[in-house]
Coordinates of C-alpha atoms in Angstrom, one line a residue:
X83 CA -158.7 -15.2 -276.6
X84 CA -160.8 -11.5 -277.0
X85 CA -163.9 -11.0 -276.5
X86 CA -164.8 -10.2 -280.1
X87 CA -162.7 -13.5 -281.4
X88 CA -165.1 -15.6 -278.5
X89 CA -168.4 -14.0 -279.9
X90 CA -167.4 -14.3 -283.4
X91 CA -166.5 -18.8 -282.6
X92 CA -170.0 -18.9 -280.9
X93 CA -172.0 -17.4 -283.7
X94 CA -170.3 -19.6 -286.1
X95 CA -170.4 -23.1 -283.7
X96 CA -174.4 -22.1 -283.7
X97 CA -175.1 -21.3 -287.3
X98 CA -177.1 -23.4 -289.6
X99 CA -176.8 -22.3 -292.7
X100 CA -179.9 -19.6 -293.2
X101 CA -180.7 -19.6 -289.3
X102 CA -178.3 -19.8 -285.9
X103 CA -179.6 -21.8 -283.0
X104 CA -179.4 -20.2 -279.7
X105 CA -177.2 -22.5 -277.9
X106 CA -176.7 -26.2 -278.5
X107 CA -178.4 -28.8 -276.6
X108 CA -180.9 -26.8 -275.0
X109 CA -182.4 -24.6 -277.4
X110 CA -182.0 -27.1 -280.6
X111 CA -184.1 -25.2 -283.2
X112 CA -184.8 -21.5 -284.8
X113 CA -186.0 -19.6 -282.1
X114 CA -188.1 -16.1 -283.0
X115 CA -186.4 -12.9 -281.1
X116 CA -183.3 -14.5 -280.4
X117 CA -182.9 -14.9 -284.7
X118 CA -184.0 -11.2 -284.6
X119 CA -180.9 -10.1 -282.2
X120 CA -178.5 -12.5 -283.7
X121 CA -178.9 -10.8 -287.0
X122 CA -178.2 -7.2 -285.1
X123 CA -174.7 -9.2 -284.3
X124 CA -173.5 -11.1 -287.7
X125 CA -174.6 -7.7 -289.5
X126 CA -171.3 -6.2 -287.7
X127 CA -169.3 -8.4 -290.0
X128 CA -171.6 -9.9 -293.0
X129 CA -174.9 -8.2 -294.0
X130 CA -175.8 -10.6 -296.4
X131 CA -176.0 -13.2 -294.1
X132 CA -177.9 -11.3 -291.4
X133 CA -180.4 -10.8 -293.7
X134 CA -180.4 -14.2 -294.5
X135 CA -181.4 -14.3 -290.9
X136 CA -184.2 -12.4 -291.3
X137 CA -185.4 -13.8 -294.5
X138 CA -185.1 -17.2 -292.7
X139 CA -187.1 -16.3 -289.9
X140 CA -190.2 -14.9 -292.0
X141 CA -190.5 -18.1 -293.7
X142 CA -192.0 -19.5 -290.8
X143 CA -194.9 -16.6 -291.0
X144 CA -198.7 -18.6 -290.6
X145 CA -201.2 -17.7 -293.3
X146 CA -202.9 -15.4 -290.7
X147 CA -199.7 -13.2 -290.2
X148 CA -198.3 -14.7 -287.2
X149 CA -194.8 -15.3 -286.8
X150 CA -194.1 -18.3 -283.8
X151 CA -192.1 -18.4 -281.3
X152 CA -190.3 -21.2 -282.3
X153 CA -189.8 -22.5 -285.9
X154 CA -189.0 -26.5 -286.1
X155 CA -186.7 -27.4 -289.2
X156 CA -185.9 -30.6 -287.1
X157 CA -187.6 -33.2 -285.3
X158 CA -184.9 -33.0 -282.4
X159 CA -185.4 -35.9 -279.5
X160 CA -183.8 -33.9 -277.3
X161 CA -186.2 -31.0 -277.1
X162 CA -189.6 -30.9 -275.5
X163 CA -192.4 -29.7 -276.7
X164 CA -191.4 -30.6 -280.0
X165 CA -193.9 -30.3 -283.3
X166 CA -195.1 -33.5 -282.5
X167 CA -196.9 -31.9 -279.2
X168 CA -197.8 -28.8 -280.8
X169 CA -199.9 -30.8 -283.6
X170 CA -200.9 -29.6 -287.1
X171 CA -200.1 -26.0 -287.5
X172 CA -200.9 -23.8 -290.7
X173 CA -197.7 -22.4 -291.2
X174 CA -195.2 -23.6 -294.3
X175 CA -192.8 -25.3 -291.2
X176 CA -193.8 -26.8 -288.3
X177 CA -194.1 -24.2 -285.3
X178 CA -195.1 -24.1 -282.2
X179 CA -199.0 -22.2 -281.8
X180 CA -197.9 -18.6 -279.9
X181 CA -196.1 -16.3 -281.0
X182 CA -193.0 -13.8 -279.1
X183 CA -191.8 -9.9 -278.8
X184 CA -192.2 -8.8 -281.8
X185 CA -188.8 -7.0 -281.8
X186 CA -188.2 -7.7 -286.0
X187 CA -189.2 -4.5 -287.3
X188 CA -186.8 -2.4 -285.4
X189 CA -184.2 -4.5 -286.0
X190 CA -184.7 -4.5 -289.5
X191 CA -184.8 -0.4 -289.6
X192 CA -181.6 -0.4 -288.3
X193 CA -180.1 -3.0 -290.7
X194 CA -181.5 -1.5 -293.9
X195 CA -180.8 2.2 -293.2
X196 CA -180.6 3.3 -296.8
X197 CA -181.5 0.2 -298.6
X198 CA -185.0 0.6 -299.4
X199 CA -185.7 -2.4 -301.5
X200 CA -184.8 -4.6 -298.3
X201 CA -187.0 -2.4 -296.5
X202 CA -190.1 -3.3 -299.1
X203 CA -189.0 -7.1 -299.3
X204 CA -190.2 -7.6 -295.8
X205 CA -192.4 -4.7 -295.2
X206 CA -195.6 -6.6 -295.9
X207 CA -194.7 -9.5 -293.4
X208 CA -194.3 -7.1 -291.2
X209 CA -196.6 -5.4 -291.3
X210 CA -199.0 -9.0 -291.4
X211 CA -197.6 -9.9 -288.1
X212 CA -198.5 -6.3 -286.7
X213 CA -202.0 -6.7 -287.8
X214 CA -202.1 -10.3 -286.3
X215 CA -201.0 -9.1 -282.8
X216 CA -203.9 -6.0 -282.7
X217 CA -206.3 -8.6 -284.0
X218 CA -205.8 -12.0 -282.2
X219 CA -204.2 -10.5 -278.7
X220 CA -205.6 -7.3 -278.7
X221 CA -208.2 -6.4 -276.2
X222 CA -209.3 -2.4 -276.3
X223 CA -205.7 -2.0 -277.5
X224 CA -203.9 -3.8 -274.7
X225 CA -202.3 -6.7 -275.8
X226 CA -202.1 -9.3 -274.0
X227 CA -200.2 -12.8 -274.0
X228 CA -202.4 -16.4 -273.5
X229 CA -198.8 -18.0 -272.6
X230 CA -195.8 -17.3 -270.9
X231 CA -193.7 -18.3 -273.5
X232 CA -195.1 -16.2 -275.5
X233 CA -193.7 -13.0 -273.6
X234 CA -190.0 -14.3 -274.3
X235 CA -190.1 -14.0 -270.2
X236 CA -190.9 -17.8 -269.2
X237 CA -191.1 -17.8 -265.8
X238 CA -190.9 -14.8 -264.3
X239 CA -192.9 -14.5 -261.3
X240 CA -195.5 -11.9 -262.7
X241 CA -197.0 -15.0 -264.7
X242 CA -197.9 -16.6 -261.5
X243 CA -200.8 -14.8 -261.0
X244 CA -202.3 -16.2 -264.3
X245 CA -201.0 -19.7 -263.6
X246 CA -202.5 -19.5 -260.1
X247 CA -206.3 -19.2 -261.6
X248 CA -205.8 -21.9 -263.7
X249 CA -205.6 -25.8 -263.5
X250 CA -203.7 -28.4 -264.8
X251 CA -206.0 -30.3 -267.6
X252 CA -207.4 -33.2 -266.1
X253 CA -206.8 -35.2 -269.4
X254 CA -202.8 -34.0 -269.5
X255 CA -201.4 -36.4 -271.6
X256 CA -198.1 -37.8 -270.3
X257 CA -194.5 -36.2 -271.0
X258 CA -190.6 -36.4 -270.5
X259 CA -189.3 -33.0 -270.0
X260 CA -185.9 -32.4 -271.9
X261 CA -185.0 -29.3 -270.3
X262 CA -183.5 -30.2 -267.5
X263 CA -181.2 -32.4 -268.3
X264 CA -179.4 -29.7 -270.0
X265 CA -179.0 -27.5 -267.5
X266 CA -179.4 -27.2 -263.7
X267 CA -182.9 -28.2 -262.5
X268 CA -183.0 -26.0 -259.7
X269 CA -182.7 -23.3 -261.6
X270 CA -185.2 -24.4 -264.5
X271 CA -189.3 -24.1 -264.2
X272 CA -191.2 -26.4 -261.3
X273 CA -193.1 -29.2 -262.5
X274 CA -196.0 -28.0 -261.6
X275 CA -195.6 -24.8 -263.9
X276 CA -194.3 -27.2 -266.5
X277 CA -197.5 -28.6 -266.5
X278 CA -199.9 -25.9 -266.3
X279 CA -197.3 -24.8 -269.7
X280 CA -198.3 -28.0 -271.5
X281 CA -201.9 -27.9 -270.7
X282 CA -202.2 -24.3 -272.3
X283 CA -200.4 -25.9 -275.3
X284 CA -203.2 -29.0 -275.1
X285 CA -206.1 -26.6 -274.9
X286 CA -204.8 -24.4 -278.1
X287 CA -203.5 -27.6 -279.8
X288 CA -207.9 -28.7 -279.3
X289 CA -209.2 -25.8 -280.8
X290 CA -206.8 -26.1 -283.9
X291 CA -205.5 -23.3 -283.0
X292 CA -207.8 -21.0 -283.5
X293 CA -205.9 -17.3 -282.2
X294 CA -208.7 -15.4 -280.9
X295 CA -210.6 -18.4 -279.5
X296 CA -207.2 -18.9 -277.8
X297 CA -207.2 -15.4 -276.4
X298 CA -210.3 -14.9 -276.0
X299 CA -211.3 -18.6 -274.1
X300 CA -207.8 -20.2 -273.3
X301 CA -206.6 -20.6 -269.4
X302 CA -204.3 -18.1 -269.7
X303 CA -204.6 -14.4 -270.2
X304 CA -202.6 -11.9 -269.2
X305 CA -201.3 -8.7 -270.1
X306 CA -197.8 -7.9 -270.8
X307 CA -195.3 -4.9 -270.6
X308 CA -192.9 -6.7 -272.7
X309 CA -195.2 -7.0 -275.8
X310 CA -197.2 -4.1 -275.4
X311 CA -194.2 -2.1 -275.3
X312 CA -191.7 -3.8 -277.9
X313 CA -194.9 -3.7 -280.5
X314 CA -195.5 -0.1 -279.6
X315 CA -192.2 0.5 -280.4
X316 CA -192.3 -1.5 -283.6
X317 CA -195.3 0.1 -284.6
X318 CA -193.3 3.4 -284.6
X319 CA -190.3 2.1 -286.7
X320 CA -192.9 0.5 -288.9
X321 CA -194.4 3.6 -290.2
X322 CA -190.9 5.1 -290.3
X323 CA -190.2 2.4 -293.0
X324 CA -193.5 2.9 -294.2
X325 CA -193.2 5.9 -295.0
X326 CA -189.8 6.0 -296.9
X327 CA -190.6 3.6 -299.1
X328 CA -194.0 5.0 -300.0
X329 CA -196.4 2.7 -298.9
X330 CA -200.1 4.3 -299.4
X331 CA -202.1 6.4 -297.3
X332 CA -204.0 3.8 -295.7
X333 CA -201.7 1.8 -294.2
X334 CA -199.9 4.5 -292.9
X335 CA -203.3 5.4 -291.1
X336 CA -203.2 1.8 -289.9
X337 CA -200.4 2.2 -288.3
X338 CA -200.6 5.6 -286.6
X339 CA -203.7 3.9 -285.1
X340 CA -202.1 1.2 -283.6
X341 CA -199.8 3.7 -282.0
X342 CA -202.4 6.1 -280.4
X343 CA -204.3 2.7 -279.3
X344 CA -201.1 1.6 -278.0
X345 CA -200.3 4.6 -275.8
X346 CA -203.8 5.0 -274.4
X347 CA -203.7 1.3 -273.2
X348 CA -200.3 1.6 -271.8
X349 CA -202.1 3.2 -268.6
X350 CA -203.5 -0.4 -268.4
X351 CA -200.2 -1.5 -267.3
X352 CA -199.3 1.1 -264.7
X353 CA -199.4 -0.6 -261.5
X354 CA -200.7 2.6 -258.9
X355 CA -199.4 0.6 -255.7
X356 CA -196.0 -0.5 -257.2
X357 CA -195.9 2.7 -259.4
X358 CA -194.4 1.0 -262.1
X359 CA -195.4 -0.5 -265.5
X360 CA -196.3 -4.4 -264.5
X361 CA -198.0 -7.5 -265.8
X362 CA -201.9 -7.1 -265.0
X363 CA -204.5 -10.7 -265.6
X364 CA -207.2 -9.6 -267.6
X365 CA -209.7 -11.3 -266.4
X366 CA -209.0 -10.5 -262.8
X367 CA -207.4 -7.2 -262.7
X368 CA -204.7 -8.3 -260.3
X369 CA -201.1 -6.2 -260.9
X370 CA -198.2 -8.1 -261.1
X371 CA -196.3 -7.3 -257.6
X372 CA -192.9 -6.6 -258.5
X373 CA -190.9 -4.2 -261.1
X374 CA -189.3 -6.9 -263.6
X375 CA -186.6 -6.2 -266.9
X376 CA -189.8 -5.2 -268.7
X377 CA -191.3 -2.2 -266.3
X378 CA -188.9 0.2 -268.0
X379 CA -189.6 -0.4 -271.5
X380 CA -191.8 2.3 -271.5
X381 CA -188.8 4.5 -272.3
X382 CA -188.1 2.7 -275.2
X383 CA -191.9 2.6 -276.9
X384 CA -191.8 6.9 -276.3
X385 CA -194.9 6.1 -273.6
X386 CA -195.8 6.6 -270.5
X387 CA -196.7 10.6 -268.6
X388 CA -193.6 12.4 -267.1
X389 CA -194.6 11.5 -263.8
X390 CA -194.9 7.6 -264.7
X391 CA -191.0 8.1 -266.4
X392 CA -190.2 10.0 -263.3
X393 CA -191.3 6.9 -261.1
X394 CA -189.6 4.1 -263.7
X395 CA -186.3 5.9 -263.2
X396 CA -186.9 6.3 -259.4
X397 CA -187.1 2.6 -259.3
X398 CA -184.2 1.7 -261.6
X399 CA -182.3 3.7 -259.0
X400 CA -183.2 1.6 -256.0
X401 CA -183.0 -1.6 -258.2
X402 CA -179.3 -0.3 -258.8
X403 CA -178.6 0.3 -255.5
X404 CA -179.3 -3.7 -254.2
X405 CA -177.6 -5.2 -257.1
X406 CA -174.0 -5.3 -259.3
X407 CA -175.0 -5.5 -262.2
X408 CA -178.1 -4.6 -264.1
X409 CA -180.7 -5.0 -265.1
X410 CA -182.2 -7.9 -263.0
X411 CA -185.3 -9.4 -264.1
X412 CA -187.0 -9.7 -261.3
X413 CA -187.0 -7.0 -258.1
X414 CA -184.5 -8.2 -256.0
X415 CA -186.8 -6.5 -252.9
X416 CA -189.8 -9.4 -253.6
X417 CA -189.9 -12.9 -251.9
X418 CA -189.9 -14.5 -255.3
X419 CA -186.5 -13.0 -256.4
X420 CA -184.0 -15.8 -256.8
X421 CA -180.9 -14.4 -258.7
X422 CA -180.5 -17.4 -260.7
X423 CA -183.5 -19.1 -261.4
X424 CA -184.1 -18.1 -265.1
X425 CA -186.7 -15.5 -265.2
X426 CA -186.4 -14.9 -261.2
X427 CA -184.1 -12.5 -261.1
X428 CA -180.7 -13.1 -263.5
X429 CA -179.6 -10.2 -266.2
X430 CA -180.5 -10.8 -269.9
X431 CA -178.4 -9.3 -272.7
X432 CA -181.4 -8.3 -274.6
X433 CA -183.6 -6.9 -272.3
X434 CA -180.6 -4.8 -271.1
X435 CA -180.2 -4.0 -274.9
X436 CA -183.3 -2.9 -275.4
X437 CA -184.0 -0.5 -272.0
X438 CA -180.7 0.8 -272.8
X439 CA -181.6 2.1 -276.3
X440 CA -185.0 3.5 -274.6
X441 CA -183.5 5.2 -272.0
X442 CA -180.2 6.7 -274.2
X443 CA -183.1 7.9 -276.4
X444 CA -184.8 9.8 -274.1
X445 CA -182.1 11.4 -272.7
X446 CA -180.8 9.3 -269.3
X447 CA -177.1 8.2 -271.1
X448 CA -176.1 7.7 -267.6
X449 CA -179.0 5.3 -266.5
X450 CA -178.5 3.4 -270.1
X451 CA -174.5 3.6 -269.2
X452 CA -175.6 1.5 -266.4
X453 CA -177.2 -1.1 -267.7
X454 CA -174.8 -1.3 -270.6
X455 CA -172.1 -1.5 -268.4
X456 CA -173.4 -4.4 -266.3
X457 CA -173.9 -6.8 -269.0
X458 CA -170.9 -5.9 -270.9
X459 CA -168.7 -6.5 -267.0
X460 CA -171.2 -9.7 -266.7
X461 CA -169.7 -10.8 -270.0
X462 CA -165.9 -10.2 -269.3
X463 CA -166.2 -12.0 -266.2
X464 CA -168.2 -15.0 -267.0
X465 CA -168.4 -15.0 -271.0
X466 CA -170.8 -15.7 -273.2
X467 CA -173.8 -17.3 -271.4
X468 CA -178.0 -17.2 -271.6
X469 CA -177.9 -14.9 -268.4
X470 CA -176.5 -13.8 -265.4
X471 CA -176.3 -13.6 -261.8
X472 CA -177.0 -9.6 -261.2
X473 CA -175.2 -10.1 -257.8
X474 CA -172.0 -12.0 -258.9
X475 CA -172.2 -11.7 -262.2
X476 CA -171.6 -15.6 -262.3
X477 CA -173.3 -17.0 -266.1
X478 CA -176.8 -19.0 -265.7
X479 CA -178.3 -21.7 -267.9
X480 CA -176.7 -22.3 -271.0
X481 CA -173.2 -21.1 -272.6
X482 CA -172.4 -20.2 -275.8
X483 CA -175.2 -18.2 -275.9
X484 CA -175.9 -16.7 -279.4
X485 CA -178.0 -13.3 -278.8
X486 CA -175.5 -12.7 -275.7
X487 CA -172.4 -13.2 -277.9
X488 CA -174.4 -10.8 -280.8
X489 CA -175.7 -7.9 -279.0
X490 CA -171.8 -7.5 -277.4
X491 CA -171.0 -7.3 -280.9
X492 CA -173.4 -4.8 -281.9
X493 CA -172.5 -2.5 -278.6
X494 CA -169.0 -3.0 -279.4
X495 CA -169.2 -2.1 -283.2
X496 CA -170.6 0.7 -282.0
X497 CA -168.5 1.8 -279.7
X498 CA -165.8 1.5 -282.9
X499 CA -168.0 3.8 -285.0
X500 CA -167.9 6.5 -282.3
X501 CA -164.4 6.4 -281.3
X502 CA -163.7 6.3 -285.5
X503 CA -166.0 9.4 -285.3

């Protein structure tokens, strides 16, 4: 069976009418980015139901503007923490309380080029979620995460510093975890980090989920390449769309300052031991010690001085030198790299989709080729899975996995529309 045939059967074994799980079993509900890349996929073949994606997605929006990380249209006993653990949230569907990389309005610039009624369907949502992230994470323009899962990056081992300076609540309430019986434990988060997840959840879940108390009070507060970056970037295609489809002067101000703010705090993130973009704990100041899937994002937000691209790239180099196929998430040169432990060190398709883009962009085809390449090779000889080895290319976690099996589609169309060129 082809590639395209086994991408196309995985797309259509995880749809659900308006919105396509990630993988079954595991990942049982509508998940935020991964609905945002999935659409980027189905569009190759049916636009109206991509957008239904989209559509499907924003329904989940809170009153304050925040889109969550996970959207619950069931009450699935198989998943953990479900709605019943989040407790009462505002929004229309039960959600979970954080939010993830806000990735949806440069996605949806790609899929409306030309259609600009689309483009002012969702613009105000949008631009709602923006406005939520600058307000309720945003400190002096940095914004920051009060959860790993809300990074999109769950455990990678830059979090670790934020989970160290905190403690498990002393009034945890009991819990099964569901996770691992779906996949391989060794390879899943410790218990220990489980908990420390669940208390964040039991502190915001306290405070009724108040956003900026969260950020401002919670356990957890770090900053975070991956959303500072992908909403800098966002920003940018944001007042693109603004701006062809006439919104007024004011919010187009909005936006441009969001963008300067954005770039000024980027410096936040550079890491001057490292020299790299990393995580940094705000309350601390500690760096993250390793360059991770999200250092060279910077590429793809237009930020960062020549000398700090000049440094990225340096380090993509060595990473590519010590693996076969990039882009790890992890660096494969700290202690805590394990090459299949989720967010320790395998390849993800849309990480290497989106520092592709950045760097093919700015002018480095050949470092984008690279990372292209390795997940595309990861995919012809493994398939379609959550991620993947970046020294064998051998598929970790979950098969069947939807944003993998949709962003090969994307590149592939693509690659069609050049060679039909």
């Amino acid at each position: 069976m082809s590639l395209k045939k086994q991408a196309l059967d995985i797309l259509a074994l995880n749809d659900r009418g308006t919105y396509t799980i990630p993988t079954q079993g595991l990942y049982p509900h509508q998940w935020n980015w991964d609905s945002v890349f999935i659409a980027l996929g189905i569009a190759t073949y049916d636009s109206d139901r991509a957008w239904t994606e989209i559509l499907s997605l924003l329904e989940g929006q809170w009153p304050d503007g925040m889109i969550p990380s996970i959207i619950f249209r069931s009450d699935e006993p198989g998943y953990f923490p479900g709605p019943d653990r989040w407790g009462d949230t505002p929004g229309a569907i039960a959600s979970t309380g954080v939010s993830q990389p806000p990735v949806l309005a440069t996605i949806v610039r790609q899929l409306t080029v030309g259609d600009q009624q689309r483009r002012k369907d969702v613009f105000d949502q949008m631009f709602a979620w923006h406005a939520w992230f600058h307000d309720k994470r945003g400190i002096d323009g940095l914004i920051t995460n009060v959860h790993p899962w809300e990074t999109g990056r769950d455990n990678c081992p830059e979090w670790d510093i934020g989970l160290d300076r905190m403690d498990v609540a002393p009034d945890l309430a009991p819990y099964t975890r569901q996770d691992n019986k779906h996949s391989d434990p060794r390879f899943r988060p410790t218990e220990l980090q489980y908990d420390k997840y669940i208390s964040i959840v039991q502190f915001g879940e306290s405070i009724g989920w108040d956003q900026r108390r969260l950020t401002d009070e919670g356990p957890f507060l770090m900053g975070d390449p991956n959303l500072h970056f992908i909403l800098l970037r966002a920003n940018r295609d944001l007042l693109a769309m603004a701006k062809d489809i006439g919104k007024p002067p004011t919010v187009i101000a909005q936006i441009e300052a969001w963008i300067e703010a954005g770039l000024k705090a980027a410096d936040r993130l550079w890491n001057p031991e490292l020299e790299a973009f990393t995580a940094i704990d705000v309350r601390s100041g500690t760096f993250s010690p390793g360059f991770s899937n999200c250092s060279g994002l910077c590429f793809y937000a237009d930020a960062g001085s020549v000398e700090q691209r000049s440094k990225t790239l340096a380090h993509l180099d060595r990473i590519n030198a010590d693996v076969n196929y990039m882009l790890p998430s992890w660096d494969p040169n700290d202690d805590a790299f394990e090459p299949q432990r989720y967010w320790c060190g395998p390849l993800w398709a849309q990480m290497n989709y989106l520092t592709s883009m950045g760097l093919r962009e700015q002018g480095y085809a050949a470092h984008a080729m690279e990372l292209r390449c390795g997940l595309i090779d990861a995919i012809e000889k493994s398939g379609f899975w959550e991620c993947f080895d970046p020294m064998t290319g051998e598929g970790c976690v979950s098969r069947n996995f939807s944003w993998t099996a949709a962003i090969w589609l994307a590149w592939d169309n693509e690659t069609q529309q050049q060679g039909a060129a």
